[in-house]
Structure formats: structure tokens, C-alpha cells
CSV table of C-alpha atoms and ligand atoms in Angstrom, one decimal:
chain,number,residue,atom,x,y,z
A,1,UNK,CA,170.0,56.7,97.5
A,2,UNK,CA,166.8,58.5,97.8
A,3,UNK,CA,164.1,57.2,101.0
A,4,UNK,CA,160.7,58.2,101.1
A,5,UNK,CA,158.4,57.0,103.9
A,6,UNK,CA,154.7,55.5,103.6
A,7,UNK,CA,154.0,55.0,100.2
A,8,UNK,CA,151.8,53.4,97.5
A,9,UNK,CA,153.4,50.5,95.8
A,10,UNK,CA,151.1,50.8,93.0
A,11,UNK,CA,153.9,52.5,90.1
A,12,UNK,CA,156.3,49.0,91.5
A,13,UNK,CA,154.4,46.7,90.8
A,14,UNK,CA,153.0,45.8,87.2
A,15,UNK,CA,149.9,44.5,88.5
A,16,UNK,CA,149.2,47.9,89.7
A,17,UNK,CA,148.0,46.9,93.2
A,18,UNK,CA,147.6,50.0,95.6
A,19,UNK,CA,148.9,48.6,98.7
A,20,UNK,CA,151.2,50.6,100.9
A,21,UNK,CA,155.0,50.2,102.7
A,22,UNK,CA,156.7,51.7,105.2
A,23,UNK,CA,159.4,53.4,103.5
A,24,UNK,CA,160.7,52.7,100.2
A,25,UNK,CA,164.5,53.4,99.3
A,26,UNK,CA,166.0,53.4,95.7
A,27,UNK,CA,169.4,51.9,95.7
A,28,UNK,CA,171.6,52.9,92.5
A,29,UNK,CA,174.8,51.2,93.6
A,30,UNK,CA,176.3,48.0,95.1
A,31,UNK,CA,177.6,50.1,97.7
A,32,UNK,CA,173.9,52.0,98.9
A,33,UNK,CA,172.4,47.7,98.7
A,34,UNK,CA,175.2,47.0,101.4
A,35,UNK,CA,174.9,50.5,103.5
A,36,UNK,CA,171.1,49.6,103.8
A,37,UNK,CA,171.2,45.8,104.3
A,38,UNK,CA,173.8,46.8,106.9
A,39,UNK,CA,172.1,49.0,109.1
A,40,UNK,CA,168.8,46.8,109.3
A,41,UNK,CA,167.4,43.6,110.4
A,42,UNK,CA,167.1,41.2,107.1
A,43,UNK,CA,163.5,40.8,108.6
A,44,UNK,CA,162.8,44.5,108.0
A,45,UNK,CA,163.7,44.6,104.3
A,46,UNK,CA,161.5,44.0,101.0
A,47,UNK,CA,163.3,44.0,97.4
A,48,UNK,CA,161.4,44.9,94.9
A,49,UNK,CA,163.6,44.6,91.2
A,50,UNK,CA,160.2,45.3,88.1
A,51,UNK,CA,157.9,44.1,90.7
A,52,UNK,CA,156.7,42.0,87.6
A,53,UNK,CA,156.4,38.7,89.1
A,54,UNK,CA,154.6,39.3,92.4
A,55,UNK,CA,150.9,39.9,94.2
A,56,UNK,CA,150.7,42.0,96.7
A,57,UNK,CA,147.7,40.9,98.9
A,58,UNK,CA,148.1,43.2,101.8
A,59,UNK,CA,150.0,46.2,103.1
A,60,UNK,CA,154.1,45.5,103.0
A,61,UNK,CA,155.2,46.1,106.8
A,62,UNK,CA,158.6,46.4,106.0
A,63,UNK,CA,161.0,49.1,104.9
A,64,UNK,CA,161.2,48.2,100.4
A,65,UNK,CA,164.8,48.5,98.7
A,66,UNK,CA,163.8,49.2,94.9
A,67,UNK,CA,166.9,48.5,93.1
A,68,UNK,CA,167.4,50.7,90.7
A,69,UNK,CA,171.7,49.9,89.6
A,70,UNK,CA,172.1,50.6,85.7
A,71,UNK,CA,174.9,50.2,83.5
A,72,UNK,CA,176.4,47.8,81.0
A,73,UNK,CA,179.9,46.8,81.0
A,74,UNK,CA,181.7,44.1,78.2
A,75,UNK,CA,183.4,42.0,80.5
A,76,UNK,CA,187.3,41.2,79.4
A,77,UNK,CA,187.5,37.0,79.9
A,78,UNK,CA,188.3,34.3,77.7
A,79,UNK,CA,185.2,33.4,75.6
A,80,UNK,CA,184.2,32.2,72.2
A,81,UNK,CA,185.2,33.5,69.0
A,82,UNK,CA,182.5,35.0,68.1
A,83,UNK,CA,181.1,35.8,71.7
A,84,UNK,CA,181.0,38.5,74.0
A,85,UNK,CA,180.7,38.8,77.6
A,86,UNK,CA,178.1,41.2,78.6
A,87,UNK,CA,177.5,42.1,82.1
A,88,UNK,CA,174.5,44.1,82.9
A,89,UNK,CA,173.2,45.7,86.0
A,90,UNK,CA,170.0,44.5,87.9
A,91,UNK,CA,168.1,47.6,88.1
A,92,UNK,CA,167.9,47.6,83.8
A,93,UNK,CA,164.5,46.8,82.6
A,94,UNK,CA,164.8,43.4,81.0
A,95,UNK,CA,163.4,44.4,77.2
A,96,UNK,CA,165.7,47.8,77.2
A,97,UNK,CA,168.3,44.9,77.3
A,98,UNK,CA,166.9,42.9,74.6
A,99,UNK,CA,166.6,46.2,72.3
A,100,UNK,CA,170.3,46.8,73.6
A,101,UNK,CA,171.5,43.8,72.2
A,102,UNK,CA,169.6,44.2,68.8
A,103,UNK,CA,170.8,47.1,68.3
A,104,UNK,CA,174.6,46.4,69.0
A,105,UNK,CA,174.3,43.0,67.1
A,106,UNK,CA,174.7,40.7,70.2
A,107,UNK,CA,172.4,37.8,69.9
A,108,UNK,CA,170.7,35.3,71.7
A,109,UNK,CA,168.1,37.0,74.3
A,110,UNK,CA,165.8,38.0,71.0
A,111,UNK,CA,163.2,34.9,71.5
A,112,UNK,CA,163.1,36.8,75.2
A,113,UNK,CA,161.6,40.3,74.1
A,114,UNK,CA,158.9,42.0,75.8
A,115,UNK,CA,159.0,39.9,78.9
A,116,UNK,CA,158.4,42.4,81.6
A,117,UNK,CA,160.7,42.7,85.0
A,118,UNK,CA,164.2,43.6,85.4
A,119,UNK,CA,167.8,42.0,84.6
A,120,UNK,CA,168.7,41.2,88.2
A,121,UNK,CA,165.3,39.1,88.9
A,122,UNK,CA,165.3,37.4,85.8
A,123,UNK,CA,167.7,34.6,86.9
A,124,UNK,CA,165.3,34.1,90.0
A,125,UNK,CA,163.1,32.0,87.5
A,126,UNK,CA,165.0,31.7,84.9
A,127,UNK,CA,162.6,33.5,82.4
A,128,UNK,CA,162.0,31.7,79.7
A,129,UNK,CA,159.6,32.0,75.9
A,130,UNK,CA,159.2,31.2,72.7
A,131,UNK,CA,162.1,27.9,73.1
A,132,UNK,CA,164.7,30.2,75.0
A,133,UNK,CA,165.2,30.4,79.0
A,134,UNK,CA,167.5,33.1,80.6
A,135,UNK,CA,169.9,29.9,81.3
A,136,UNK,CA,170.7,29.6,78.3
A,137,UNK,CA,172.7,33.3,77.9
A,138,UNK,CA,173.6,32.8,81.4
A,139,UNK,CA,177.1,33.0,82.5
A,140,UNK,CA,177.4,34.1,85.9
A,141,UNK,CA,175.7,37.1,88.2
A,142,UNK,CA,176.6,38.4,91.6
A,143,UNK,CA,174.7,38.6,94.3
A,144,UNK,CA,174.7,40.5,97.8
A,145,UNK,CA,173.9,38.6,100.8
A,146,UNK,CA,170.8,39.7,102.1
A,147,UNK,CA,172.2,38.3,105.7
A,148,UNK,CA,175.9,40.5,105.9
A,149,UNK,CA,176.0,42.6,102.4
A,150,UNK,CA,179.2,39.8,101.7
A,151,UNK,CA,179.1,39.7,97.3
A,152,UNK,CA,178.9,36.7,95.8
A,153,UNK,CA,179.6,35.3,92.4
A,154,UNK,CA,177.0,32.7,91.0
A,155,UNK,CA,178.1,30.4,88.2
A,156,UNK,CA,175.5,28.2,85.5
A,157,UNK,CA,175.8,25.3,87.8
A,158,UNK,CA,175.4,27.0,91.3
A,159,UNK,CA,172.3,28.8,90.0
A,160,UNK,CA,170.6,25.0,89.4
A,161,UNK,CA,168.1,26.6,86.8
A,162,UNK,CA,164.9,24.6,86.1
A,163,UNK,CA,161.9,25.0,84.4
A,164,UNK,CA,160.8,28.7,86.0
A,165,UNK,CA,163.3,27.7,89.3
A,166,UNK,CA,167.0,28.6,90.2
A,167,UNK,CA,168.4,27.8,93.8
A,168,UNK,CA,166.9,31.8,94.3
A,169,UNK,CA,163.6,30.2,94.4
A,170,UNK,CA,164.6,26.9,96.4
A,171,UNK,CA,167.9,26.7,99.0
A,172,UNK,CA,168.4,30.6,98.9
A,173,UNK,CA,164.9,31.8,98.6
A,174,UNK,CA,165.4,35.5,99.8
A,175,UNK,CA,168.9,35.1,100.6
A,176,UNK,CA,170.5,37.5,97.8
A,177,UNK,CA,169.8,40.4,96.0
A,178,UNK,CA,171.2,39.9,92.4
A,179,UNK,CA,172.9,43.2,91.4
A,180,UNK,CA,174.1,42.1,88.1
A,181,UNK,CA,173.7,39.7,85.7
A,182,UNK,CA,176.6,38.5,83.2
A,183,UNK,CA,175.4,36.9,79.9
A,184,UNK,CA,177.4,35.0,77.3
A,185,UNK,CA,176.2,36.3,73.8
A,186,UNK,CA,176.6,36.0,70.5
A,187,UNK,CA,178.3,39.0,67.8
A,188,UNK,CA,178.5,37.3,64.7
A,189,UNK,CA,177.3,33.5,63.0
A,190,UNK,CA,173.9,34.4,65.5
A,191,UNK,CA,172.1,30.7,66.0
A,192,UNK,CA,168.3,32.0,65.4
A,193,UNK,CA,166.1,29.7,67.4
A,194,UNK,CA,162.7,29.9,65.2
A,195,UNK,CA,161.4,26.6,66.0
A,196,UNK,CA,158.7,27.3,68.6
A,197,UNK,CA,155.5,27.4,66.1
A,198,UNK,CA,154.3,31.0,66.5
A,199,UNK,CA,157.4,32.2,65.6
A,200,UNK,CA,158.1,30.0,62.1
A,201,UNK,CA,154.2,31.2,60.9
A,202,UNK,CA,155.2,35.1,61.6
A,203,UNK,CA,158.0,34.7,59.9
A,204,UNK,CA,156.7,32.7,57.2
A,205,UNK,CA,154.0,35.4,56.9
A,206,UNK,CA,156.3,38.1,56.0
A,207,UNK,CA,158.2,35.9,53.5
A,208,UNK,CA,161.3,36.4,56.0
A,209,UNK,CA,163.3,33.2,54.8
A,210,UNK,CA,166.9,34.1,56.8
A,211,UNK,CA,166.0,36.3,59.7
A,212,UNK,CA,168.3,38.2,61.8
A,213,UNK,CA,168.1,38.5,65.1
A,214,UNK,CA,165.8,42.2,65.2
A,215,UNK,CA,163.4,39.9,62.4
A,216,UNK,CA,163.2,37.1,65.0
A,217,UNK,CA,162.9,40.3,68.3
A,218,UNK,CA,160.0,41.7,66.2
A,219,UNK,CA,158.0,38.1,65.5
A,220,UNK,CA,158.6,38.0,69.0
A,221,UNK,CA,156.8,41.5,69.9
A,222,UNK,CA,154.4,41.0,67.8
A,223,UNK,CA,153.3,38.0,68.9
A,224,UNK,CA,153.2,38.5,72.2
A,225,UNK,CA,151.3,42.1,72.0
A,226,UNK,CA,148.4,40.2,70.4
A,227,UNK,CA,148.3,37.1,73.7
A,228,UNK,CA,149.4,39.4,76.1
A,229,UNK,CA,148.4,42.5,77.7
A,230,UNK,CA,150.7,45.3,78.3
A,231,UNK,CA,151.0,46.0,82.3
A,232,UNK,CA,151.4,49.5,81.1
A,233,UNK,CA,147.5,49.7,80.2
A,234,UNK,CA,146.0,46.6,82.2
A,235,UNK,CA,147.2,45.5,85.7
A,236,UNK,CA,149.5,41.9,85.1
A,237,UNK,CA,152.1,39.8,85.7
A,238,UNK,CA,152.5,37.3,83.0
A,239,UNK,CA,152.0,34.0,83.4
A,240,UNK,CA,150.3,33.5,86.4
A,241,UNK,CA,150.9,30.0,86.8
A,242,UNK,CA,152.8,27.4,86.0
A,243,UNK,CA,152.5,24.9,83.0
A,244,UNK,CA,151.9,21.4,85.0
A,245,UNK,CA,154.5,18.7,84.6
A,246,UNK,CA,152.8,15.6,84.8
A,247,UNK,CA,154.1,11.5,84.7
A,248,UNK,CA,153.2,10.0,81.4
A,249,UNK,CA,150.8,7.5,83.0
A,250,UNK,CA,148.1,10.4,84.4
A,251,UNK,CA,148.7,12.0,80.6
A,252,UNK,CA,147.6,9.3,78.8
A,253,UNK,CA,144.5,8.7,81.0
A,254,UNK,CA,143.8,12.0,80.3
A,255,UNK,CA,144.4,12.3,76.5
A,256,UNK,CA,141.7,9.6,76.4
A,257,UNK,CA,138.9,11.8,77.9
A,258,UNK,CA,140.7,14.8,75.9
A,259,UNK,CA,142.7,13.9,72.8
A,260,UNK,CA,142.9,17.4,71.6
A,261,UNK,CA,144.8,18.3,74.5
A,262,UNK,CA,148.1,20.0,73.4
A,263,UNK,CA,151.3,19.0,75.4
A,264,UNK,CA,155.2,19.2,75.4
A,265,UNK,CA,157.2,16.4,76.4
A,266,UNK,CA,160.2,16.8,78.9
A,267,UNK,CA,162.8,14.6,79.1
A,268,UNK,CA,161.6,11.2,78.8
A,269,UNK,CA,159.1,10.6,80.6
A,270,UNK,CA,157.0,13.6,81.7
A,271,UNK,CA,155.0,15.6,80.1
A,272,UNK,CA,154.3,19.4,80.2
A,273,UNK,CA,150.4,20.8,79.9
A,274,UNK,CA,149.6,24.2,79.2
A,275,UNK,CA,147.3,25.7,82.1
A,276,UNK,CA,146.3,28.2,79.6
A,277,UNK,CA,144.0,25.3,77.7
A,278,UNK,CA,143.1,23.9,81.1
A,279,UNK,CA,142.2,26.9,82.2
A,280,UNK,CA,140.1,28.1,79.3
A,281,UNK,CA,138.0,24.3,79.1
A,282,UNK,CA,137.7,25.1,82.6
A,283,UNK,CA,135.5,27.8,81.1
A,284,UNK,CA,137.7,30.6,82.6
A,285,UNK,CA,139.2,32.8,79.9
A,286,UNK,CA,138.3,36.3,79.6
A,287,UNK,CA,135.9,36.0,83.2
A,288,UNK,CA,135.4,38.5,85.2
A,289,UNK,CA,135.0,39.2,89.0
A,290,UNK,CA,134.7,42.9,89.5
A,291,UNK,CA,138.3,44.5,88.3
A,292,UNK,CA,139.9,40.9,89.0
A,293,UNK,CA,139.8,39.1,85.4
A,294,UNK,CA,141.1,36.2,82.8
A,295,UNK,CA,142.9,37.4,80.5
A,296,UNK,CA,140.0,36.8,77.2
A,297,UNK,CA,143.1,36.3,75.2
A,298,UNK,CA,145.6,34.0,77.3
A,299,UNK,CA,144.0,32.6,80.3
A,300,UNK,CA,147.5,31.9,82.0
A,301,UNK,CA,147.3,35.4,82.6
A,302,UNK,CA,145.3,36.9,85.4
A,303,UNK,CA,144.5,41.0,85.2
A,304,UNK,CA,143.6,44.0,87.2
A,305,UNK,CA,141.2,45.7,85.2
A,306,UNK,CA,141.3,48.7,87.5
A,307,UNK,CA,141.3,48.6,91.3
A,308,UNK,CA,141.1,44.9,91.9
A,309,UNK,CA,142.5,44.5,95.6
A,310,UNK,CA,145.1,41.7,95.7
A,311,UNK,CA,143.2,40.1,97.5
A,312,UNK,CA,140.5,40.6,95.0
A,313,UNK,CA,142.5,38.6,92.5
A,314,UNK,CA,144.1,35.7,94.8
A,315,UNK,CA,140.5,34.6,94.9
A,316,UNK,CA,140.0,34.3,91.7
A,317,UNK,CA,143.3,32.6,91.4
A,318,UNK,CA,142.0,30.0,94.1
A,319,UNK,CA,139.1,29.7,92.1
A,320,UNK,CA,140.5,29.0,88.8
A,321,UNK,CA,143.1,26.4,90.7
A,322,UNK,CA,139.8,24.3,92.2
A,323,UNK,CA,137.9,24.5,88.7
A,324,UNK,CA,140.5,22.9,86.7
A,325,UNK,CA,141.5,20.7,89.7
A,326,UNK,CA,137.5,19.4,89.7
A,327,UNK,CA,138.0,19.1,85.9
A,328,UNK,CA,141.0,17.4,85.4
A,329,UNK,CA,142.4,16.4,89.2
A,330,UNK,CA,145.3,18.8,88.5
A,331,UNK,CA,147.0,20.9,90.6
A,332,UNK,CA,147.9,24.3,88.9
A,333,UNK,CA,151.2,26.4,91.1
A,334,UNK,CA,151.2,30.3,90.8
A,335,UNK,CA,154.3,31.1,89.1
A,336,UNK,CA,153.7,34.0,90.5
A,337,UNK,CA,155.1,35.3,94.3
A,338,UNK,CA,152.1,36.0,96.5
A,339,UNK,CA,152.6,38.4,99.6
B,401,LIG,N1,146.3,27.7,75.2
B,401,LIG,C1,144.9,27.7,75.2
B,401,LIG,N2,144.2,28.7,75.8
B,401,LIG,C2,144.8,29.7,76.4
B,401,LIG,C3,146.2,29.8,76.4
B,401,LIG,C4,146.9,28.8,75.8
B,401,LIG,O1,144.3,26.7,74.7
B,401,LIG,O2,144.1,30.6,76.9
B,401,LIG,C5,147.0,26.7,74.5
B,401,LIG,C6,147.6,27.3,73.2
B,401,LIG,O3,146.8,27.2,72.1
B,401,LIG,C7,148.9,26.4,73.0
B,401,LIG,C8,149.3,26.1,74.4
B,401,LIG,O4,148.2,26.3,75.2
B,401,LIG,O5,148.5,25.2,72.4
B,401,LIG,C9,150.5,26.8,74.9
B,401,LIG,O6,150.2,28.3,74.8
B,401,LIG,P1,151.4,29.3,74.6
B,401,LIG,O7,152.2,29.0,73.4
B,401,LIG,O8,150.7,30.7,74.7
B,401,LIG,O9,152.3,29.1,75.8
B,401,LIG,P2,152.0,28.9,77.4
B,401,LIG,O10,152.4,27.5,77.8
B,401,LIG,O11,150.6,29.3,77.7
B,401,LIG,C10,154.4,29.7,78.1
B,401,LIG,C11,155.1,30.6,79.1
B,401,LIG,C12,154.9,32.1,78.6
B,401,LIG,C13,155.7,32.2,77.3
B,401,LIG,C14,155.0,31.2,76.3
B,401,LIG,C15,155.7,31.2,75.0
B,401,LIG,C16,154.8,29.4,81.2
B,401,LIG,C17,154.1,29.4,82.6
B,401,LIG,N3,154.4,30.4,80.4
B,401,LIG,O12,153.0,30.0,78.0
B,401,LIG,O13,155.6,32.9,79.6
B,401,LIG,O14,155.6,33.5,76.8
B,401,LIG,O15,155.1,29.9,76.8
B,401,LIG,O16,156.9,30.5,75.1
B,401,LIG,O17,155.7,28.6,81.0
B,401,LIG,C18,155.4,34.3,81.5
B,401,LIG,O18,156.1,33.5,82.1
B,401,LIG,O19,155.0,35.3,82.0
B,401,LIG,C19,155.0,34.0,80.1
B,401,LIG,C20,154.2,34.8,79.4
């Protein structure tokens, strides 16, 4: 475990927001999380996993635990006949999975490429594109109590997974620190999910009639580099909020004033909007305030085109929630985790 005291945040979070901590420590083992979580006050501690899915809007006063645990392991339990139990530390960055399994012929996390962040804080929202979420691989993760270092075990049902939501976000919000995540895949008879319409048309493109699960990882990539911008080269983290679910009854008043609104239904009676069109009619994709932008392809996604403060771009997030709430009287949730 390695400590270093006052530093920038900026290379932890892929926003790329230069705010500062106390310390930061790298934990590489189950053993360094519990040492650490044992000798301070839970109040003192910050976890940072790929530091993918938060905003830093002001200095962190508090002593950062990056985990940083690697390692896969094929976990020896009953399973299906042509499955395989796969557990995978936190600390592994969630698409050097992805290319893991591609490469060893385990499918079902392909529709999930290039989605930034790490293993272990994946289940937190139960990540989800292109027609797959995380809860759908999911078989069980442990977890270190954030209160005693005590390990627990997780399985599908205690998580409670939702639409971006597990009980991490809800009843246990910053309770555990997930150290590893165990995900039922497939190694043979793969059941390619190509449904979800960018994916079909890329495929179609190409003349790819049966794909595999790298064809379907590569439609994947490809679509995503041409919506999304990589954190690597321009500040982000992903979606920045959430797609509204609304009742039935407000969508069909709306679909009158807008009938080329696009939509998804969910279960029977809601219905799920894309902010990203709600946002652009609200006249905000690819706008600008100072290094704080809209992303001019996607305009779910907010970006740091240089040295935007966080605070810089929390007020444009504010701003882009009151437009489309003036426009269309709804309310739009970060997805993200503002600090
Ligand atoms: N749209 C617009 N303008 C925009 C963006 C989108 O009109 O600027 C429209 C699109 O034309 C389409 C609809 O909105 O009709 C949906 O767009 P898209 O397929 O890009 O998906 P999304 O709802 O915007 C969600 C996830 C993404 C995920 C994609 C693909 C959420 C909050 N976001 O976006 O997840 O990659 O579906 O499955 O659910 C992330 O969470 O970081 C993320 C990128």
C-alpha cells in the first residue's frame, strides 16, 4: 500500500477536475482496505474505484483509498453447462475486462465495451448499454464494510438492481467498498443481444449476418467512439444524467405537443425519455461556458474541455436541468455523484 499526502485528484477522476485531498492511499489487497478502514474514522475516508462516475466540486477533506486490487480467478461452483464463473477484482478497469472475456471466449459483457470505470463500482449502478445492464452477468460480489472492515457476500437479489440503482446507491449508500465482482458468463452457444438499433445497422453495414461476440464488442466500440468522447482526450463522465421515467398520462400530453419524441416503454405503464433529445430541443448540445461544455455529439454528456472547475460545470448542469424543466416540466437527476 503506497500513501502520499496532499495531492491533485486530477489523473482519478475522468472528468479531469484538479481539486486536491489530503492523502491518497492505493490499496492492492483485501487485507490493506481492512488495515486502513481499521485504523480510521469512516468519516475520514473517500473511495475512489475509476473515478468515472463522479464531480468533484471542491477540495476532498478527507484521507482517499484508491482501490487498486487486480486479478481474475474462475471460481469452482455449480453452474450452467456452458457457463463459467468468473470472479474479478474491483481495482480492474471495466473494458480490460470486456477485452478479457473476448479474448478468452466468455460472453455476455460485449454490448458493455468501452464503458469507462472499474469492476468493483460497476454494480453501484448497475451499468448498463446498448440492451445489457451489469445485472444481467451478475452473480454475486463481496464487499468490505466501510463501518468494521467485516466481508460480505452480495447475491442478485440483495443487490436490488434497477434502472442505474443497486441497494449501493439506496439502503447502503457508502456503506461497502466492493473488492470483487463475480459474473456468470457464457463459453460456448453465446446469446448475442443485437437488438438495440445502432447495433443491428453496424452490423448490417458490414454484411456481418452471425456475429460473434468480438463482432458485436467492436459495433459496440465503434459506435460509442463516434457519440462519445474519450475521457482520455476530453474531461467526462458518461451520461450525466438520467433518462426520465415518466407515467404514461404526462407522456401522452407531451407526445401531443412533440410527436417526434423518441421513448422506451418500461414495464407497463411508464415510460422512459431520453434526456439526450430533451436536452438538445432544449437548445443545449454542443454549448459552451468557458471549458464547461455539451457534448455537440451526445448532449447526455457533459465535458471539461480543459480546466473547467467543478464547480464550473455543476452550473451548467443546473442550467441545463431548469431549461428542459421550463420546456417540458421535467425534472432531469444527475446520474452522476456530485461532491
Ligand atoms: N438523442 C438525441 N440527442 C442527443 C442524444 C440522444 O436526440 O443529443 C436521442 C437519440 O437520437 C435516441 C435517444 O435519444 O433516439 C437515445 O439516445 P442513445 O441511444 O444515445 O441513448 P441514451 O438514452 O442517450 C443510454 C445510456 C448510455 C448508453 C446508451 C446506449 C443512460 C443515462 N444512458 O443513453 O449510457 O450508452 O443508452 O445504450 O441510460 C452512461 O451511462 O454513461 C452511458 C453512456
Amino acid at each position: 500500500m503506497s500513501e502520499q499526502k496532499k495531492v491533485s485528484l486530477k489523473e482519478y477522476n475522468t472528468f479531469g477536475i484538479d481539486v486536491q485531498a489530503v492523502a491518497i492511499s492505493s490499496v492492492t489487497s483485501v487485507a490493506d482496505l481492512q488495515r486502513i478502514i481499521q485504523e480510521k474514522d469512516p468519516s475520514e475516508l473517500f473511495v475512489i474505484g475509476g473515478g468515472s462516475n463522479m464531480l468533484l466540486t471542491k477540495d476532498i477533506d478527507k484521507h482517499v483509498v484508491h482501490i487498486h486490487m487486480k486479478g481474475y480467478t474462475v471460481v469452482d461452483l455449480p453452474c450452467g453447462e456452458n457457463e463459467i464463473l468468473l470472479n474479478v477484482a474491483g481495482g480492474e478497469n471495466w473494458h480490460d475486462f470486456v477485452l478479457y472475456c473476448i479474448d478468452k471466449g466468455y460472453g455476455g459483457v460485449e454490448n458493455l465495451s468501452l464503458i469507462p470505470g472499474n469492476v468493483g463500482t460497476a454494480p453501484i449502478q448497475n451499468i448498463g448499454a446498448y440492451g445489457v445492464e451489469l445485472k444481467d452477468v451478475f452473480y454475486e460480489c463481496e464487499a468490505v464494510s466501510r463501518a468494521n472492515g467485516e466481508i460480505k457476500t452480495f447475491s442478485l437479489e440483495d443487490c436490488a438492481f434497477g434502472y442505474r440503482d443497486s441497494v449501493f446507491k439506496t439502503l447502503l449508500k457508502d456503506q461497502y467498498v466492493i473488492t470483487s465482482v463475480t459474473f456468470r458468463l457464457t463459453t460456448k452457444e453465446h446469446k448475442v443481444k443485437t437488438a438495440y438499433g445502432a447495433i443491428a445497422d453496424t452490423l448490417k453495414a458490414q454484411g456481418i449476418v452471425a456475429p460473434t461476440i468480438k463482432d458485436v464488442s467492436d459495433a459496440v466500440i465503434k459506435i460509442r467512439q463516434a457519440k462519445l468522447p474519450d475521457p482520455k482526450k476530453i474531461g467526462n463522465s458518461g451520461s450525466f444524467f438520467k433518462n426520465p421515467v415518466i407515467s404514461q398520462a404526462t407522456f401522452s400530453a407531451l407526445r401531443k405537443q412533440y410527436p417526434e419524441i423518441p421513448y422506451y416503454p418500461v414495464g407497463s405503464n411508464q415510460i422512459k425519455v431520453p434526456a439526450g433529445w430533451l436536452i438538445e430541443q432544449a437548445g443545449f448540445k454542443g454549448k459552451r461556458f468557458g471549458d464547461a461544455g455539451v457534448h455537440d455529439k451526445q448532449a447526455l454528456v457533459l465535458v471539461n474541455h480543459g480546466n473547467a472547475s467543478g464547480s464550473e460545470i455543476w452550473n451548467l448542469a443546473l442550467k441545463v436541468q431548469d431549461a428542459v424543466k421550463e420546456k417540458f416540466g421535467l425534472t432531469i437527476t444527475p446520474e452522476v455523484n456530485v461532491f
